[in-house]
C-alpha positions as protocol buffer text, in pm:
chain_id: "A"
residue {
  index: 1
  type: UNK
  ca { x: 1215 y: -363 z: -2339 }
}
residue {
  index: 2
  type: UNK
  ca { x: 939 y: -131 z: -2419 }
}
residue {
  index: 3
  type: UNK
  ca { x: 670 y: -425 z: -2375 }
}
residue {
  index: 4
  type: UNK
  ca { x: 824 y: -528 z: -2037 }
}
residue {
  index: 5
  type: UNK
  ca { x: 789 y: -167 z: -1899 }
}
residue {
  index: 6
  type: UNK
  ca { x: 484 y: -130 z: -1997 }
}
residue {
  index: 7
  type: UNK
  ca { x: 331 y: -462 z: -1857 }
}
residue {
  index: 8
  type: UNK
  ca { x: 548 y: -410 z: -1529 }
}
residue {
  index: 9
  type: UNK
  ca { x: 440 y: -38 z: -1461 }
}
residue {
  index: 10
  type: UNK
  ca { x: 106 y: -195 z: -1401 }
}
residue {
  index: 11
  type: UNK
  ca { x: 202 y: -399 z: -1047 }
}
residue {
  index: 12
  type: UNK
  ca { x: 286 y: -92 z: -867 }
}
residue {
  index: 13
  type: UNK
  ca { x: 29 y: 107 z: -973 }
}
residue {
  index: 14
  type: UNK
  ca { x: -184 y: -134 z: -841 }
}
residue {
  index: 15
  type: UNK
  ca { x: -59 y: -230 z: -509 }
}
residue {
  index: 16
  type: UNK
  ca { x: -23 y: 165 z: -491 }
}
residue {
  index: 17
  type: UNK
  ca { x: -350 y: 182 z: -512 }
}
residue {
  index: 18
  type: UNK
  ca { x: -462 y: -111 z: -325 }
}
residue {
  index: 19
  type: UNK
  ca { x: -233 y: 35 z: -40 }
}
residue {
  index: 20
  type: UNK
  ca { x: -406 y: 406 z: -17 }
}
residue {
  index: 21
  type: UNK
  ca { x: -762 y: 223 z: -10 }
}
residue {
  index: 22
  type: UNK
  ca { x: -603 y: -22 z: 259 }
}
residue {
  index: 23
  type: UNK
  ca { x: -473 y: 291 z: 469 }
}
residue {
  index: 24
  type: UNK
  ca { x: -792 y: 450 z: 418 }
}
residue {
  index: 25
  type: UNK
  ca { x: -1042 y: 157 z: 495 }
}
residue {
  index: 26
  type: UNK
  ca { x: -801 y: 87 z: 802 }
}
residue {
  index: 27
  type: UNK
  ca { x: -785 y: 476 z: 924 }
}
residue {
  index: 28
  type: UNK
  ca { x: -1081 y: 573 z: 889 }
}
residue {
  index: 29
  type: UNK
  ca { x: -1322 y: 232 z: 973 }
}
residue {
  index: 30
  type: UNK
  ca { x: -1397 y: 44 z: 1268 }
}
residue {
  index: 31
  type: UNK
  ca { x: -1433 y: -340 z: 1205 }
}
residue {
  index: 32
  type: UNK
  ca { x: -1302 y: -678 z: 1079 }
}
residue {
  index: 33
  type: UNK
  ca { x: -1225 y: -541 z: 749 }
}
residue {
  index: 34
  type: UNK
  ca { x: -1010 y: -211 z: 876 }
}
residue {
  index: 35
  type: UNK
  ca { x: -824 y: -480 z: 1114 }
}
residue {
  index: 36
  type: UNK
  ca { x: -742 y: -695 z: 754 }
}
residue {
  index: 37
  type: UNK
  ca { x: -667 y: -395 z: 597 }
}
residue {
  index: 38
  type: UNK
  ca { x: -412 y: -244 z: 859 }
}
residue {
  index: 39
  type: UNK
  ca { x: -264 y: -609 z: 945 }
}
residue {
  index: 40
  type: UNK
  ca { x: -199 y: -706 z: 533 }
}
residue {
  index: 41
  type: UNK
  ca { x: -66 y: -344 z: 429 }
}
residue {
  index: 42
  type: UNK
  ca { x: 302 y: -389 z: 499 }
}
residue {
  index: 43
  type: UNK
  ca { x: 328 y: -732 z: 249 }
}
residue {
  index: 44
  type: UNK
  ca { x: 141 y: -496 z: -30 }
}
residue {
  index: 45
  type: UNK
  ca { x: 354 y: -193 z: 36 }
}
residue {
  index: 46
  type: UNK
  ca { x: 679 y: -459 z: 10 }
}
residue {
  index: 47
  type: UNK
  ca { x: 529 y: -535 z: -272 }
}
residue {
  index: 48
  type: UNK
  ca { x: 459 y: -215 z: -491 }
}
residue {
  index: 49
  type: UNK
  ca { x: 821 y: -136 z: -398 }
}
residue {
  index: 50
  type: UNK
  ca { x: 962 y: -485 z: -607 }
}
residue {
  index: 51
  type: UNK
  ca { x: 742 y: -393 z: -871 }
}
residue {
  index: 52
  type: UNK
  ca { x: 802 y: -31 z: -888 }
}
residue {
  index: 53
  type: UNK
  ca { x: 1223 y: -111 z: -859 }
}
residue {
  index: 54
  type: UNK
  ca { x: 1145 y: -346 z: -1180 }
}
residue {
  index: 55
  type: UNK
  ca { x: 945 y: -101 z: -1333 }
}
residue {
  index: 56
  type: UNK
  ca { x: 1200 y: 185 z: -1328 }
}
residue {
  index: 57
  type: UNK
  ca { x: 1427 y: -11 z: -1415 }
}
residue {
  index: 58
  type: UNK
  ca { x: 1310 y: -89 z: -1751 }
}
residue {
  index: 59
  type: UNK
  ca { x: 1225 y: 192 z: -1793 }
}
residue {
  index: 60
  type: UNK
  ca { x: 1504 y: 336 z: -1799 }
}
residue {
  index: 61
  type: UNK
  ca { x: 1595 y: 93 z: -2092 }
}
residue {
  index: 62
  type: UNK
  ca { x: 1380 y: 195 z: -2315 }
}
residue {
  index: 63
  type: UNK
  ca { x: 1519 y: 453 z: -2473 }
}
residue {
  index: 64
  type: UNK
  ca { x: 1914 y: 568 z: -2409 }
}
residue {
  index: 65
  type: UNK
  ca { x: 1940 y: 814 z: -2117 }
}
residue {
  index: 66
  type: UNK
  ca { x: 2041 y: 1142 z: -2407 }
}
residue {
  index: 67
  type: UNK
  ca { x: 1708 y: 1037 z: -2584 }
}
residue {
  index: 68
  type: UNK
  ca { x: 1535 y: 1052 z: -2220 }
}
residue {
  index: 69
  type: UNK
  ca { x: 1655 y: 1378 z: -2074 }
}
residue {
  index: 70
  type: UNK
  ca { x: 1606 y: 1569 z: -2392 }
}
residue {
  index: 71
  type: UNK
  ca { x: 1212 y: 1579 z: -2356 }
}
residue {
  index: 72
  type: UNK
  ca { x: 1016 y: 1707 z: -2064 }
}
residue {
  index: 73
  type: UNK
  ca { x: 759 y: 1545 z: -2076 }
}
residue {
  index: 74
  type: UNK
  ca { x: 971 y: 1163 z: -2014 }
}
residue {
  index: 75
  type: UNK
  ca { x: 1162 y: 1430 z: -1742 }
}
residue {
  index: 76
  type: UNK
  ca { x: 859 y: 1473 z: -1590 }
}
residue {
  index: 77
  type: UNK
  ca { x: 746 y: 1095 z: -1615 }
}
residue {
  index: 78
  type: UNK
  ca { x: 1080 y: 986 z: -1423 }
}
residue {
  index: 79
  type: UNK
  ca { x: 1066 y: 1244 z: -1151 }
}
residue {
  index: 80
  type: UNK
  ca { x: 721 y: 1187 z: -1091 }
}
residue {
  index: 81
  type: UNK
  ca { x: 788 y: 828 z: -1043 }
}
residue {
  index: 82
  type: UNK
  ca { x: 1069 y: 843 z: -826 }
}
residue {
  index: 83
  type: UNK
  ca { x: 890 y: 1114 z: -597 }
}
residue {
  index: 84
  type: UNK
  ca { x: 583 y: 784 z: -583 }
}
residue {
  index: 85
  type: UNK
  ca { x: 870 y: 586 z: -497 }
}
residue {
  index: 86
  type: UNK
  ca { x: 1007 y: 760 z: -261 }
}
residue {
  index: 87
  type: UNK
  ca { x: 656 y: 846 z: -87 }
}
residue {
  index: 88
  type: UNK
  ca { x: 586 y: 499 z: -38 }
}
residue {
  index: 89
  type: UNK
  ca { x: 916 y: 385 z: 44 }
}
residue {
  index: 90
  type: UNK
  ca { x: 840 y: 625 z: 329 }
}
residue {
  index: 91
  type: UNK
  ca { x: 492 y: 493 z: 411 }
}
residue {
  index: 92
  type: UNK
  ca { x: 660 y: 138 z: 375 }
}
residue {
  index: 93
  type: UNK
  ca { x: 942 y: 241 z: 649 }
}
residue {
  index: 94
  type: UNK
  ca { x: 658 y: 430 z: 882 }
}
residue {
  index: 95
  type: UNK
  ca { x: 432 y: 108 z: 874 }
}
residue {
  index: 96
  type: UNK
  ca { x: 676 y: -134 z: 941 }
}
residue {
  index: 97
  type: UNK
  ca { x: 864 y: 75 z: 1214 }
}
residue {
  index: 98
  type: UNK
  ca { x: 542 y: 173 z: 1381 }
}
residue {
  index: 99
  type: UNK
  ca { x: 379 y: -214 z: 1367 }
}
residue {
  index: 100
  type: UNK
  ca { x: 58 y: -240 z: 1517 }
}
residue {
  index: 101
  type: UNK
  ca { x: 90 y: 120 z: 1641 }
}
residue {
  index: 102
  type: UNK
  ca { x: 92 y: 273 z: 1304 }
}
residue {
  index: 103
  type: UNK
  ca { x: -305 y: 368 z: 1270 }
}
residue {
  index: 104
  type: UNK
  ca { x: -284 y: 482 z: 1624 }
}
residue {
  index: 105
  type: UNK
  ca { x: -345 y: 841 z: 1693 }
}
residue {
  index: 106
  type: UNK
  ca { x: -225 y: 1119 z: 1481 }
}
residue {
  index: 107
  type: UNK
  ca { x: -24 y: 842 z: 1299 }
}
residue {
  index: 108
  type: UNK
  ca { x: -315 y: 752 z: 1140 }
}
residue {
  index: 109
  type: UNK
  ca { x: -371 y: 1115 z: 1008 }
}
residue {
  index: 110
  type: UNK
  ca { x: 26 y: 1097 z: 863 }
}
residue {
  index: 111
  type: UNK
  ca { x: -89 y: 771 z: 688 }
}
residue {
  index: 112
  type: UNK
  ca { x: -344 y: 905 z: 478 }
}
residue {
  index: 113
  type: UNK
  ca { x: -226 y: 1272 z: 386 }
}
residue {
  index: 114
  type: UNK
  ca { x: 105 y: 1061 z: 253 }
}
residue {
  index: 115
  type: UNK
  ca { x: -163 y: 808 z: 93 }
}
residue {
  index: 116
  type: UNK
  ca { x: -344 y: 1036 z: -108 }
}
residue {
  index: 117
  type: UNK
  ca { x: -61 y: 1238 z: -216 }
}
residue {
  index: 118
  type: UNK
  ca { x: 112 y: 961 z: -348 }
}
residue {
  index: 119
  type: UNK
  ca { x: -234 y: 805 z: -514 }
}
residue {
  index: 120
  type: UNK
  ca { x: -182 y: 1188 z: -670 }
}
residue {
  index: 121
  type: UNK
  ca { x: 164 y: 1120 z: -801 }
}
residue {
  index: 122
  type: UNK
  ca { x: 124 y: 763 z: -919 }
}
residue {
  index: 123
  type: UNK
  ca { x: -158 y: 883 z: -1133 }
}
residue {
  index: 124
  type: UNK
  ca { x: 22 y: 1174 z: -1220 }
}
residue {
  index: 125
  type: UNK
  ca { x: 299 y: 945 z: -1303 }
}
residue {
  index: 126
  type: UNK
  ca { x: 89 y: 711 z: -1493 }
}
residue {
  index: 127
  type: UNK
  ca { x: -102 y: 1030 z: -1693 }
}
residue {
  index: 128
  type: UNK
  ca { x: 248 y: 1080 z: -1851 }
}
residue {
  index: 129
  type: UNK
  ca { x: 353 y: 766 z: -1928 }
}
residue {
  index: 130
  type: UNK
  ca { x: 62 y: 749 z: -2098 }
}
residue {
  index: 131
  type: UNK
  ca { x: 76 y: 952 z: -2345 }
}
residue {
  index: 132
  type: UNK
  ca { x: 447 y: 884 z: -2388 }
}
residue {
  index: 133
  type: UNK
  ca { x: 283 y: 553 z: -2531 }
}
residue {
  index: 134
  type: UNK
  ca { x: 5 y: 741 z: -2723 }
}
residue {
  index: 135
  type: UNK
  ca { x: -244 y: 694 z: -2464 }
}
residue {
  index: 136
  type: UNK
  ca { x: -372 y: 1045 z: -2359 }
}
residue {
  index: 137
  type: UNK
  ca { x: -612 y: 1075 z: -2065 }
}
residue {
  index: 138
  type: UNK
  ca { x: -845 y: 1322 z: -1900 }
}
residue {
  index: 139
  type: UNK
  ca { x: -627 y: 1371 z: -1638 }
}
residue {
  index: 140
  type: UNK
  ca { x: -386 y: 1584 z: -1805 }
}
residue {
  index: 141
  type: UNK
  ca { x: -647 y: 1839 z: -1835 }
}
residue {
  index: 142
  type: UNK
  ca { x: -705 y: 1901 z: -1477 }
}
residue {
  index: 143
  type: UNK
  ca { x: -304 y: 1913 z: -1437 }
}
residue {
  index: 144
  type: UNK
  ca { x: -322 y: 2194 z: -1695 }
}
residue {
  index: 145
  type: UNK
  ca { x: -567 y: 2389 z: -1485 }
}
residue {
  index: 146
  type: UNK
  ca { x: -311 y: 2383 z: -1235 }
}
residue {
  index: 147
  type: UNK
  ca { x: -58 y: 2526 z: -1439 }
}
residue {
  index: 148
  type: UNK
  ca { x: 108 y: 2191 z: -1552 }
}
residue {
  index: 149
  type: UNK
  ca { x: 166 y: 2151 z: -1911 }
}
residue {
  index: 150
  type: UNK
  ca { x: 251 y: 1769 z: -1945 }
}
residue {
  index: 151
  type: UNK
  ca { x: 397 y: 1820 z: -2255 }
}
residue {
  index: 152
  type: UNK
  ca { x: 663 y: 2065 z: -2227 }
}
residue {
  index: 153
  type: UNK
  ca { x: 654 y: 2184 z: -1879 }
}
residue {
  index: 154
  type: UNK
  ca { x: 962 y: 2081 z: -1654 }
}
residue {
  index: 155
  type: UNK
  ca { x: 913 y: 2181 z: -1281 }
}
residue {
  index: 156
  type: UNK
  ca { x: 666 y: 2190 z: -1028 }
}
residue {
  index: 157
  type: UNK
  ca { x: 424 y: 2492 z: -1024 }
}
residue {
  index: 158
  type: UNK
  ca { x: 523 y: 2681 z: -708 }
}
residue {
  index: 159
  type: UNK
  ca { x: 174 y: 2618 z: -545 }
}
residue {
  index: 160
  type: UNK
  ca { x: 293 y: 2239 z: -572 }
}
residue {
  index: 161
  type: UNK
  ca { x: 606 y: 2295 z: -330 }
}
residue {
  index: 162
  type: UNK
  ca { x: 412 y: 2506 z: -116 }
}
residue {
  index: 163
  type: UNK
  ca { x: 190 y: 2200 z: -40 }
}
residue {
  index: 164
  type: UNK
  ca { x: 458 y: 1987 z: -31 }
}
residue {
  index: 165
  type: UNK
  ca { x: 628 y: 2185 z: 240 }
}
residue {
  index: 166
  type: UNK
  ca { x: 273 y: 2247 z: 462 }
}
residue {
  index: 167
  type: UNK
  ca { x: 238 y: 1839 z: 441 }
}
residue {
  index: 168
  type: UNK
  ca { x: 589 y: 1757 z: 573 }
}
residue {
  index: 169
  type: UNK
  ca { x: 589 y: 2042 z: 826 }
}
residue {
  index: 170
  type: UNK
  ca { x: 193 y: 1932 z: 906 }
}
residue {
  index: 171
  type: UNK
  ca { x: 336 y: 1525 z: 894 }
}
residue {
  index: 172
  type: UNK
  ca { x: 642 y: 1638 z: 1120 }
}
residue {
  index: 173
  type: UNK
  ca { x: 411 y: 1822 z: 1403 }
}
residue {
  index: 174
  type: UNK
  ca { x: 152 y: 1495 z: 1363 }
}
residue {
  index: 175
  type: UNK
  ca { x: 508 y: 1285 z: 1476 }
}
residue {
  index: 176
  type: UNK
  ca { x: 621 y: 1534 z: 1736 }
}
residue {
  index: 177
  type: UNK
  ca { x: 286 y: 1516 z: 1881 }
}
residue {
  index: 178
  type: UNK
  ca { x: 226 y: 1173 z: 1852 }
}
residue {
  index: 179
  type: UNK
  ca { x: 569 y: 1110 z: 2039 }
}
residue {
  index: 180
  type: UNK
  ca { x: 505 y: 1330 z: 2332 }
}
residue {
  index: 181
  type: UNK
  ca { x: 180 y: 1165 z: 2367 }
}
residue {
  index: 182
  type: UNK
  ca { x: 356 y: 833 z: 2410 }
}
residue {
  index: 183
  type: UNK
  ca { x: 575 y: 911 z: 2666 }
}
């Protein structure tokens, strides 16, 4: 099961990533290819969902759960990935509810703060799994400068939340706003 993981983790980081350079290209262009880019991100979003439901899942074979809760650093691995999941199972539901109207105004704004946060976590996500397979990468340096030891830290440095909290009250005033605007 460890091969199947490890070939499957690679679909949603890709549509992932494909799906913040879509909502960037189609937020922050004018043209043809901002108009693909906005009209083809729900089927890639759809997408990285499948693959990231597959992914977790065997994952979560690979080793029995004792084995997987005993070390921080595969602790941090699966709630990193199911915060990516659940960022762009968010973006998914916001794009499809919103339809053509989802790049308009402060949407569009929404759209790319939760982009680039979750292009954080995926690679965040993808830094640990990493070197879970022996695979170490840059990237875990720069989380140690901000406090994150990927090895036997288990939480999220209290600067983290703080963000987190400014970009859902900051994504929550964007939808207030946006709404009052409409009507």
């Amino acid at each position: 099961m460890t091969g199947m993981h490890h070939m499957l983790v690679h679909f949603p980081e890709a549509f992932w990533a494909l799906a913040t350079l879509m909502i960037l290209i189609g937020a922050l262009l004018p043209g043809r290819l901002a108009e693909l880019s906005r009209a083809a991100l729900l089927p890639v979003l759809v997408l990285s969902l499948l693959g990231a439901l597959a992914a977790i899942v065997t994952g979560s074979l690979v080793w029995p759960l004792e084995a997987n809760l005993a070390s921080p650093m595969v602790r941090n691995h699966v709630l990193m990935a199911l915060w990516t999941l659940g960022l762009y199972t968010m973006l998914t539901v916001l794009v499809w509810r919103a339809g053509a109207a989802a790049f308009d105004g402060g949407r569009r704004w929404v759209l790319v703060i939760l982009a680039l946060t979750g292009g954080l976590l995926f690679a965040t996500t993808g830094t640990l799994g990493g070197h879970l397979a022996g695979a170490t990468t840059r990237f875990s340096e720069l989380l140690r400068l901000t406090g994150w030891e990927v090895y036997t830290t288990f939480y999220s440095p209290l600067w983290v939340i703080a963000v987190m909290v400014l970009i859902g009250l900051a994504c929550a005033a964007l939808g207030i706003m946006t709404r009052r605007q409409a009507r």
